[in-house]
Short mmCIF file of C-alpha atoms and ligand atoms in Angstrom, two decimals:
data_model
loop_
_atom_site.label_atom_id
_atom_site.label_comp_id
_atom_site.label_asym_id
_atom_site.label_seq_id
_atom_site.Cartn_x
_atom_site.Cartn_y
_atom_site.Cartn_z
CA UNK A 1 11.53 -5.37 -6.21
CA UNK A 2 12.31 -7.37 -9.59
CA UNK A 3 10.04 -9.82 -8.31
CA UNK A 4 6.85 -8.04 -7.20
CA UNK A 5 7.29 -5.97 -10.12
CA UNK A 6 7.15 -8.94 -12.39
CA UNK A 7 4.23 -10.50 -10.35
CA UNK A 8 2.19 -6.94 -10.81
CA UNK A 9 2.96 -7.08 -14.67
CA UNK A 10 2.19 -10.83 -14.55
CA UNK A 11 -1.34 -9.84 -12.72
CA UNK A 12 -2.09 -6.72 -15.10
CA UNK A 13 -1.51 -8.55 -18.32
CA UNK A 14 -3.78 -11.15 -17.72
CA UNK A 15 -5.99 -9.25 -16.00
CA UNK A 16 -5.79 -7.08 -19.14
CA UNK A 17 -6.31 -10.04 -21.47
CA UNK A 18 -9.45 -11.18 -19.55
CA UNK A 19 -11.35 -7.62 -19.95
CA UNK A 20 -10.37 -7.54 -24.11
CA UNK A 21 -11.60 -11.48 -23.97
CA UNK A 22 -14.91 -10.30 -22.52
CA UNK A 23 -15.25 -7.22 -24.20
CA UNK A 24 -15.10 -8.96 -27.59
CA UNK A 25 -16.87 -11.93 -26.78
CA UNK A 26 -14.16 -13.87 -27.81
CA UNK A 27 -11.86 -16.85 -26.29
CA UNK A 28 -8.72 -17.88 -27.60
CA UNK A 29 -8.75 -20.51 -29.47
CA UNK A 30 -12.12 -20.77 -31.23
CA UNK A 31 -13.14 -21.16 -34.36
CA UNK A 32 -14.74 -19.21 -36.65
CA UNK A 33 -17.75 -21.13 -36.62
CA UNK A 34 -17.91 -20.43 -32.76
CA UNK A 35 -17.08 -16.72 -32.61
CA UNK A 36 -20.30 -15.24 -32.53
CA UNK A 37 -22.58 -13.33 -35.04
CA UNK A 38 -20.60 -9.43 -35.63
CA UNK A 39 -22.78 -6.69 -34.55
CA UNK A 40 -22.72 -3.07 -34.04
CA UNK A 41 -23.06 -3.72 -30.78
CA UNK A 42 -20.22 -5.72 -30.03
CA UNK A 43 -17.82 -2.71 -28.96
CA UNK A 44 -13.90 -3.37 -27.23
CA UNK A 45 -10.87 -1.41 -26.13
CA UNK A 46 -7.99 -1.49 -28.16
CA UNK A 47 -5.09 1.19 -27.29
CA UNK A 48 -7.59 3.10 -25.56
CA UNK A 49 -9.45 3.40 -28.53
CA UNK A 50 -13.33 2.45 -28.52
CA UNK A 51 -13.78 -0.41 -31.62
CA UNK A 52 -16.23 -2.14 -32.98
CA UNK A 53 -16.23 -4.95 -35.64
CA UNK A 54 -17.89 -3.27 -39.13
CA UNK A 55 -18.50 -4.55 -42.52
CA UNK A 56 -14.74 -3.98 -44.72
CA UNK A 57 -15.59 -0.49 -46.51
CA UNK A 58 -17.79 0.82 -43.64
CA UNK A 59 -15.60 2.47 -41.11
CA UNK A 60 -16.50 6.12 -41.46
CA UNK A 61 -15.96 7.75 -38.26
CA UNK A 62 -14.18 10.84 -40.74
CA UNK A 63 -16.92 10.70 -43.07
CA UNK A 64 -14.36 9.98 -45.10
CA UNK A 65 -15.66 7.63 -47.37
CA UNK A 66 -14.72 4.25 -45.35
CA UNK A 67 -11.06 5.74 -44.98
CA UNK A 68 -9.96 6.23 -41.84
CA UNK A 69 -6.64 6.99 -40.29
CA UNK A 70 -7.60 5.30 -36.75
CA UNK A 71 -9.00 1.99 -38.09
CA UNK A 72 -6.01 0.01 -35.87
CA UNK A 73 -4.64 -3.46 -36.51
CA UNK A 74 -5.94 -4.88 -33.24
CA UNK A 75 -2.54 -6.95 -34.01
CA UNK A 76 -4.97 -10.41 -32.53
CA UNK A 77 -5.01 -13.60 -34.07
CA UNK A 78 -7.22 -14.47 -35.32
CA UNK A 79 -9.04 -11.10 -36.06
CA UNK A 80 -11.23 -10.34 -33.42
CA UNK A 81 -13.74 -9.71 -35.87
CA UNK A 82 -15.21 -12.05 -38.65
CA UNK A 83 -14.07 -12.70 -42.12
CA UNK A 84 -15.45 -9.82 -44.19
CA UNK A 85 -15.94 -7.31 -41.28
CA UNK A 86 -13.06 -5.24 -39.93
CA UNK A 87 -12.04 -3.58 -36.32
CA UNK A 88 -13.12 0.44 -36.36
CA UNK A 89 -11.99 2.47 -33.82
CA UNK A 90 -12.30 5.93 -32.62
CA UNK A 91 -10.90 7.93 -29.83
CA UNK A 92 -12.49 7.80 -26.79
CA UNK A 93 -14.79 10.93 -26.00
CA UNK A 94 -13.03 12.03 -23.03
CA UNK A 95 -10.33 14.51 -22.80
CA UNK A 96 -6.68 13.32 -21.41
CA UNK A 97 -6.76 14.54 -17.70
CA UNK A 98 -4.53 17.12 -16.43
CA UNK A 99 -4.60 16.10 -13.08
CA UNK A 100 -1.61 14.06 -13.08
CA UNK A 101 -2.37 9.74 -11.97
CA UNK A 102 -1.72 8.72 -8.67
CA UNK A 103 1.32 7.27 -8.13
CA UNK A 104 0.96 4.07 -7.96
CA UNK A 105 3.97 2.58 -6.80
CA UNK A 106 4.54 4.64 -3.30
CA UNK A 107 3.89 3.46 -0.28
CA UNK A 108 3.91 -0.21 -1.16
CA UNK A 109 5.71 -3.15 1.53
CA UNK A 110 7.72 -4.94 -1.23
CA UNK A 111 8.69 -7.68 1.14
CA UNK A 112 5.70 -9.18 3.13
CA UNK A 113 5.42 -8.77 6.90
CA UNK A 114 5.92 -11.33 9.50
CA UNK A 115 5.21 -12.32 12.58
CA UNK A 116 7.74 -11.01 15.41
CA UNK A 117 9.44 -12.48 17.86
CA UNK A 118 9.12 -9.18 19.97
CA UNK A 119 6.30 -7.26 20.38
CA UNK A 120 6.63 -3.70 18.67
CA UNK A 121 9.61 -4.87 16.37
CA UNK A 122 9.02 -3.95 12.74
CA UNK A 123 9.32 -6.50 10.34
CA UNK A 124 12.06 -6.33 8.00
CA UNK A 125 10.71 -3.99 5.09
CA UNK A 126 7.72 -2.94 6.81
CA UNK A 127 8.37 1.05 6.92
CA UNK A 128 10.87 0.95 3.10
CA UNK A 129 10.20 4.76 2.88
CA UNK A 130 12.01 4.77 6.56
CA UNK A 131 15.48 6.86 6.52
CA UNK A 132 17.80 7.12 9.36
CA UNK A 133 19.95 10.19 9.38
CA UNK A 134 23.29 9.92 10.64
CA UNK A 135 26.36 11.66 10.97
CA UNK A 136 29.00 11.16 8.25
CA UNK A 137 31.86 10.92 10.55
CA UNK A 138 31.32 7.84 13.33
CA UNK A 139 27.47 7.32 11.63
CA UNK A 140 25.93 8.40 14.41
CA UNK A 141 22.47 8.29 14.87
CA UNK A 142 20.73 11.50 14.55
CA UNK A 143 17.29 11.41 13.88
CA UNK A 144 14.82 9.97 11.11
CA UNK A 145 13.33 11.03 8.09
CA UNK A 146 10.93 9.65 5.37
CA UNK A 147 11.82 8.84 1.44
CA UNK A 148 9.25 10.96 -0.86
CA UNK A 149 11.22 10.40 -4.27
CA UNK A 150 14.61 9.17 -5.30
CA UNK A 151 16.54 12.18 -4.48
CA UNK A 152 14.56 14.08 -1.36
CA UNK A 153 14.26 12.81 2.03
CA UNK A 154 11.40 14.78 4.91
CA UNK A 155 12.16 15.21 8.15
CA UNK A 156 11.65 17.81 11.02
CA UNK A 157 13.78 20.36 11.23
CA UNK A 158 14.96 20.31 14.66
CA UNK A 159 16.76 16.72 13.76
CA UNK A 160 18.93 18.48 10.90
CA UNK A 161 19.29 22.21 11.68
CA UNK A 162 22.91 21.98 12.66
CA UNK A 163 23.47 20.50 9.17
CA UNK A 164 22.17 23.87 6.54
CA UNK A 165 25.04 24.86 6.43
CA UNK A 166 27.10 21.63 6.62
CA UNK A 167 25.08 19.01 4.49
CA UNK A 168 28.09 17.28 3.50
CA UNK A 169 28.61 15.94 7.35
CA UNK A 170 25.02 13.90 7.29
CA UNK A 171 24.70 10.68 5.61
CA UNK A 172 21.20 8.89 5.10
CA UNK A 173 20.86 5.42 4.98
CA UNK A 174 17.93 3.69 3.79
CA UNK A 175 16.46 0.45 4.02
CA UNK A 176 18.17 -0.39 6.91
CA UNK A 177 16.39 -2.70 9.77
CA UNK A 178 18.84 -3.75 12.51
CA UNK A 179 21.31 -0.20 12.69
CA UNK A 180 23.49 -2.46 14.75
CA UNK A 181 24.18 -5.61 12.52
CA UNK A 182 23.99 -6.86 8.69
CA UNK A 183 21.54 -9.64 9.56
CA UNK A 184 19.23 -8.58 7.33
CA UNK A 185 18.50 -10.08 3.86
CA UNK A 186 18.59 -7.38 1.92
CA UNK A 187 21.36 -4.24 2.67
CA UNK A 188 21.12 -1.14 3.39
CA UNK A 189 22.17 1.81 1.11
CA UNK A 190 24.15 5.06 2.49
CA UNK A 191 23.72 8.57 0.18
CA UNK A 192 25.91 11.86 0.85
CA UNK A 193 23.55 14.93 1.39
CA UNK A 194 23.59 17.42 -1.17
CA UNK A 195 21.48 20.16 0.34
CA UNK A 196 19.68 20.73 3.65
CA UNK A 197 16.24 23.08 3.44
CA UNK A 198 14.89 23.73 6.61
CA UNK A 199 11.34 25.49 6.62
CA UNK A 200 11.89 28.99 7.03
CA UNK A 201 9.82 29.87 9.73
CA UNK A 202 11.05 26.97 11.77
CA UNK A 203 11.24 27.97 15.41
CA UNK A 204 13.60 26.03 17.33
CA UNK A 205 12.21 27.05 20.60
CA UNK A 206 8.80 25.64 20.08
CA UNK A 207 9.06 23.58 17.51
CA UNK A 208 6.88 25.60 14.96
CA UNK A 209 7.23 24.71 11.08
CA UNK A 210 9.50 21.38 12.47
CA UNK A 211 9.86 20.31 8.62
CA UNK A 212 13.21 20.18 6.32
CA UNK A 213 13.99 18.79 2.97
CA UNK A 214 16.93 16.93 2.21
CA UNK A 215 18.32 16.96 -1.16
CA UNK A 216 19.97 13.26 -1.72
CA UNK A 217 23.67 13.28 -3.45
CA UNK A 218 22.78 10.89 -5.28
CA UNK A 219 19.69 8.48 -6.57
CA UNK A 220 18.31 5.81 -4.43
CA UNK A 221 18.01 2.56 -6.35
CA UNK A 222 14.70 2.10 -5.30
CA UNK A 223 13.47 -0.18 -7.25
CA UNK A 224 16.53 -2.70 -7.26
CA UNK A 225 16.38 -2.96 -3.35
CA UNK A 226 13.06 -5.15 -2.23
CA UNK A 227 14.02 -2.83 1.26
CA UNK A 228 13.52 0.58 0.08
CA UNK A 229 10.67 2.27 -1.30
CA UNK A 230 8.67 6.09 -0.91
CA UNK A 231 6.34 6.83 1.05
CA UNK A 232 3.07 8.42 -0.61
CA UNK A 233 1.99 12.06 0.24
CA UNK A 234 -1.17 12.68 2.06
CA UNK A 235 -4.05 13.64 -0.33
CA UNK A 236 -6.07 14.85 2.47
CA UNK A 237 -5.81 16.14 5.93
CA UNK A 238 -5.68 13.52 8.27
CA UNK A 239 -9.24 12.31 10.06
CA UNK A 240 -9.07 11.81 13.60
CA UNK A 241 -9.66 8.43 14.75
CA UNK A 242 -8.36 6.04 12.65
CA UNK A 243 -5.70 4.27 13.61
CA UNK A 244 -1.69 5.15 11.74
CA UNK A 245 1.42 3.51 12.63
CA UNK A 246 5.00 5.41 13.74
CA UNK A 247 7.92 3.60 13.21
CA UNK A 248 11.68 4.42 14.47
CA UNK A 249 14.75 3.54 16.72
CA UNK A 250 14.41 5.79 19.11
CA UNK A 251 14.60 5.33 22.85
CA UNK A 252 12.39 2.62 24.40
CA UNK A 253 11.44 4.74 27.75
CA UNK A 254 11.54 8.62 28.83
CA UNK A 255 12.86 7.60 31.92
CA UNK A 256 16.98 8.32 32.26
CA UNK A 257 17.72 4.47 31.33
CA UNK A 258 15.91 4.58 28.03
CA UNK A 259 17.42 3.28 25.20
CA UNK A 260 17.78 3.47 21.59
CA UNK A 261 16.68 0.49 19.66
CA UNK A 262 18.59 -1.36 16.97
CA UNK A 263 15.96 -2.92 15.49
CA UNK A 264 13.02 -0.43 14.09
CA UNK A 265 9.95 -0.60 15.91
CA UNK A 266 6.95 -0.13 15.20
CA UNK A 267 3.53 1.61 17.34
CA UNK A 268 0.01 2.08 16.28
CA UNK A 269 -1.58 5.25 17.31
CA UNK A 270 -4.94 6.91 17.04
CA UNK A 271 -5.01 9.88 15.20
CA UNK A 272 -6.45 12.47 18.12
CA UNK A 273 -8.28 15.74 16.91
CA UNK A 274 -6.53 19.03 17.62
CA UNK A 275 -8.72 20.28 20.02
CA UNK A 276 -9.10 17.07 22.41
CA UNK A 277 -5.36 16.85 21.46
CA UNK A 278 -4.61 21.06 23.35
CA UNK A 279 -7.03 20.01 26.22
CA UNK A 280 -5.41 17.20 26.65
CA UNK A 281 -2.07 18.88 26.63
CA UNK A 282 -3.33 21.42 28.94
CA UNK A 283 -3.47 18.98 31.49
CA UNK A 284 0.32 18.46 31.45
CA UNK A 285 2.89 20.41 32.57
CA UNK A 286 2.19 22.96 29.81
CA UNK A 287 -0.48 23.95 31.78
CA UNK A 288 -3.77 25.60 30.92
CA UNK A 289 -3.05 28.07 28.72
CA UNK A 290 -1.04 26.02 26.40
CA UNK A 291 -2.17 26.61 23.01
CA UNK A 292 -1.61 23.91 20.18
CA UNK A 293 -0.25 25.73 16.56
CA UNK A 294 -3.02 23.39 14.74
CA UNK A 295 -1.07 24.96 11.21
CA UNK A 296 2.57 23.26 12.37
CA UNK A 297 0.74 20.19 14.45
CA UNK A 298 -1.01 17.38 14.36
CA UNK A 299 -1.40 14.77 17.67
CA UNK A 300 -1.99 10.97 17.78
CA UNK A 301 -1.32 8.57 20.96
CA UNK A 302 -2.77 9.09 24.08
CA UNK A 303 -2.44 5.28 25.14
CA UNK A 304 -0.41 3.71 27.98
CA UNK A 305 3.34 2.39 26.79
CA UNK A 306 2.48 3.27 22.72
CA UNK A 307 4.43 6.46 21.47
CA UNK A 308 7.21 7.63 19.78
CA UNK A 309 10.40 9.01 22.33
CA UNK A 310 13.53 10.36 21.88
CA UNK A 311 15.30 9.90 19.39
CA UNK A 312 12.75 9.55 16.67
CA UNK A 313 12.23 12.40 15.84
CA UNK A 314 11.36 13.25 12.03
CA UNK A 315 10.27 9.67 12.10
CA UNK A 316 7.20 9.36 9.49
CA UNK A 317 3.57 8.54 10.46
CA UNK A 318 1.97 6.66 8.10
CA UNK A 319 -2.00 5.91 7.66
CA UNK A 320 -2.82 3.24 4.51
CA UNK A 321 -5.70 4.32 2.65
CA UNK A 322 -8.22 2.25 0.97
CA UNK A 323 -5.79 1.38 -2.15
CA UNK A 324 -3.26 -0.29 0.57
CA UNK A 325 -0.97 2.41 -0.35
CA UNK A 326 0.81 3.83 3.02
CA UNK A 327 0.69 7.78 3.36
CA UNK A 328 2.82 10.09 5.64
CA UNK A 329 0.79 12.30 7.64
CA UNK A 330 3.17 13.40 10.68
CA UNK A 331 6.76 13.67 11.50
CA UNK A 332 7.67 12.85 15.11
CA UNK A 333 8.66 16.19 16.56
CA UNK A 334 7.63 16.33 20.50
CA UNK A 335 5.96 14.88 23.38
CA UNK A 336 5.64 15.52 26.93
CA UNK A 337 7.44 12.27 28.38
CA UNK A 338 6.54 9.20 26.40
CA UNK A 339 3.85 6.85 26.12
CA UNK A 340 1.75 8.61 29.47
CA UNK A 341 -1.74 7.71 28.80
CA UNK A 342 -4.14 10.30 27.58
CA UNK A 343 -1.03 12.38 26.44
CA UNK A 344 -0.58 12.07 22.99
CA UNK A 345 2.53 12.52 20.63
CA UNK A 346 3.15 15.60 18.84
CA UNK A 347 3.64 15.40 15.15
CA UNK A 348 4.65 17.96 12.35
CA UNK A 349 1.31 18.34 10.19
CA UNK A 350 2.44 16.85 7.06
CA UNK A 351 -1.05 17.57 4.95
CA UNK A 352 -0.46 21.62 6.09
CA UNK A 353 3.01 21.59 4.87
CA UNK A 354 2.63 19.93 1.83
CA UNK A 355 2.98 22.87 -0.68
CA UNK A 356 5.86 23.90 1.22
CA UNK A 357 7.57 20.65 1.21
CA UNK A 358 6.39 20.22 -2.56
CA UNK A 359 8.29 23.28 -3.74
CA UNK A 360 11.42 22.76 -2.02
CA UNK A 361 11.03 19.55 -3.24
CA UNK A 362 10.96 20.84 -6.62
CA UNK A 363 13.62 23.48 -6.26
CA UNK A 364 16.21 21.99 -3.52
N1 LIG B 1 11.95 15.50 20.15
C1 LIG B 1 12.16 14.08 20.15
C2 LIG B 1 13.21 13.73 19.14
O1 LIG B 1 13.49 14.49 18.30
C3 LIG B 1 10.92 13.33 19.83
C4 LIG B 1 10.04 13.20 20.99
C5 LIG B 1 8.76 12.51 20.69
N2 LIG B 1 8.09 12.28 21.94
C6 LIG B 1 6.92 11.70 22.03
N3 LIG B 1 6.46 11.49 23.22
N4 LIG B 1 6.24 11.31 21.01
O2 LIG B 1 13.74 12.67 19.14
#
């Protein structure tokens, strides 16, 4: 993390330097014969302000008679402006938003992917936002979850339900690649569980309202481990089609000799609409009259030998949006067998749950 964070800072502040360069017409370096004639026109950004270059004695933004308490030292040297004429600045027009920014640093691979050996292995830091759950005494694996801040792990409720009223029995352990060796470059780091908040209309029968917060013991170093990183929340509902990628350890097969993986893998999916999702569905052993909850559920899969399976359950499904950001949009909570084609996965509708999972967040 030190280092991509000092490449990003490296990349803003030049980038930064470049846009004041152009804005003032003005290169490092030259001379005052060379800078070019002032004019009103000549407008740049300095501390967000809007500022221009104006004869000493001019600025007068207060109609205060050339006194003005937002005249800035552009702190540049030389001046960007030319002897005799002064930098003038004024707030710029807009209001500060309300609407809080993006953040910017979720769902980012801090450690770049390569090419596998095996097909469907993840590579190593792929999925940072990844969290296995396991049980504190033997670390057994239990299910998986997904890292939304430093202190509050998602994951569906059927995976942790046993542990409301026992939180201090699950560990979570994040950044971790190969659950079976230290191989990796980079460890893994283990945090007790403070509190377990399962949705509370969960239904443990069918699986309705399959989400749960977990409430970290403790503050993942996130961004002193190149491994570990959130994931971002969906800002929309999720549009059939594309293409999002599930990621887990869970068994490789349905079938009685399926096995659980030590190294994460990784499966793309196709996002499949709800209703082509229930038909689909319908066709299975659920039979006709199955009916899909479309408020707990979403569906993606459908495609011969690429699915989630046992075992990864609570497992996030991410889509990247146009920023390259990584969102989670589903939580692996059922399927009928694995991997069949034309039957897809069953995931817990992230997007639909997101107030829910926001205020727990902010509470738990
Ligand atoms: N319920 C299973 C578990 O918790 C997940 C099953 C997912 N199945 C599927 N075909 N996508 O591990």
């Amino acid at each position: 993390m030190a280092i991509a964070l000092a490449v990003l800072l490296a990349c803003c502040a030049s980038a930064a330097v470049a846009q004041f360069e152009n804005g003032i017409s003005f290169s490092e370096g030259s001379t005052n014969a060379a800078k070019p004639t002032q004019s009103a026109a000549t407008t740049f950004i300095v501390n967000q302000q809007n500022c221009r270059c104006v004869l000493i004695g001019t600025c007068a933004f207060n109609g205060n008679n050339g006194i003005d308490i937002r005249i800035v030292n552009v702190g540049t040297t030389p001046s960007p402006c030319q002897t005799g004429y002064q930098s003038c600045c004024t707030p710029p027009t807009s209001q500060p938003s309300t609407v809080p920014p993006a953040d910017t640093t979720c769902g980012i691979r801090k450690i770049p992917v390569t090419r596998q050996p095996v097909v469907g292995q993840a590579s190593f830091g792929a999925y940072p936002w990844q969290a296995a759950l396991l049980t504190k005494a033997g670390e057994n694996y239990l299910g998986s979850g997904v890292l939304m801040d430093a202190t509050h792990v998602v994951t569906a409720a059927h995976k942790v339900a046993a542990y409301a009223n026992n939180p201090e029995a699950m560990l979570v352990r994040l950044g971790d690649w190969n659950g079976r060796a230290s191989t990796e470059p980079y460890q893994p780091v283990s945090v007790n569980v403070a509190r377990v908040v399962l949705h509370p209309n969960f239904n443990s029968v069918n699986l309705d309202n399959d989400v749960a917060v977990i409430r970290l013991n403790g503050v993942v170093p996130i961004a002193s481990y190149p491994n570990i990183n959130t994931a971002c929340k969906p800002t929309a509902a999720v549009v059939a089609n594309q293409r999002c990628y599930v990621s887990g350890w869970g068994k490789n097969a349905f079938a009685p000799n399926g096995q659980y993986q030590a190294i994460m893998r990784e499966v793309d999916v196709p996002i499949i609409d709800q209703a082509s999702c229930e038909a689909r569905l319908r066709q299975t052993r659920l039979g006709p009259n199955f009916v899909l909850n479309r408020n707990s559920f979403i569906c993606a899969g459908g495609e011969s030998g690429k699915d989630a399976c046992t075992g990864d359950g609570g497992s996030p499904l991410v889509c990247q949006t146009n920023t390259g950001q990584w969102q989670v949009v589903g939580l692996v909570a059922w399927g009928i067998g694995c991997a069949n084609t034309n039957v897809p996965g069953v995931y817990t509708n992230f997007w639909n749950f997101l107030p829910w999972i926001n205020a727990a967040i902010t509470t738990a």
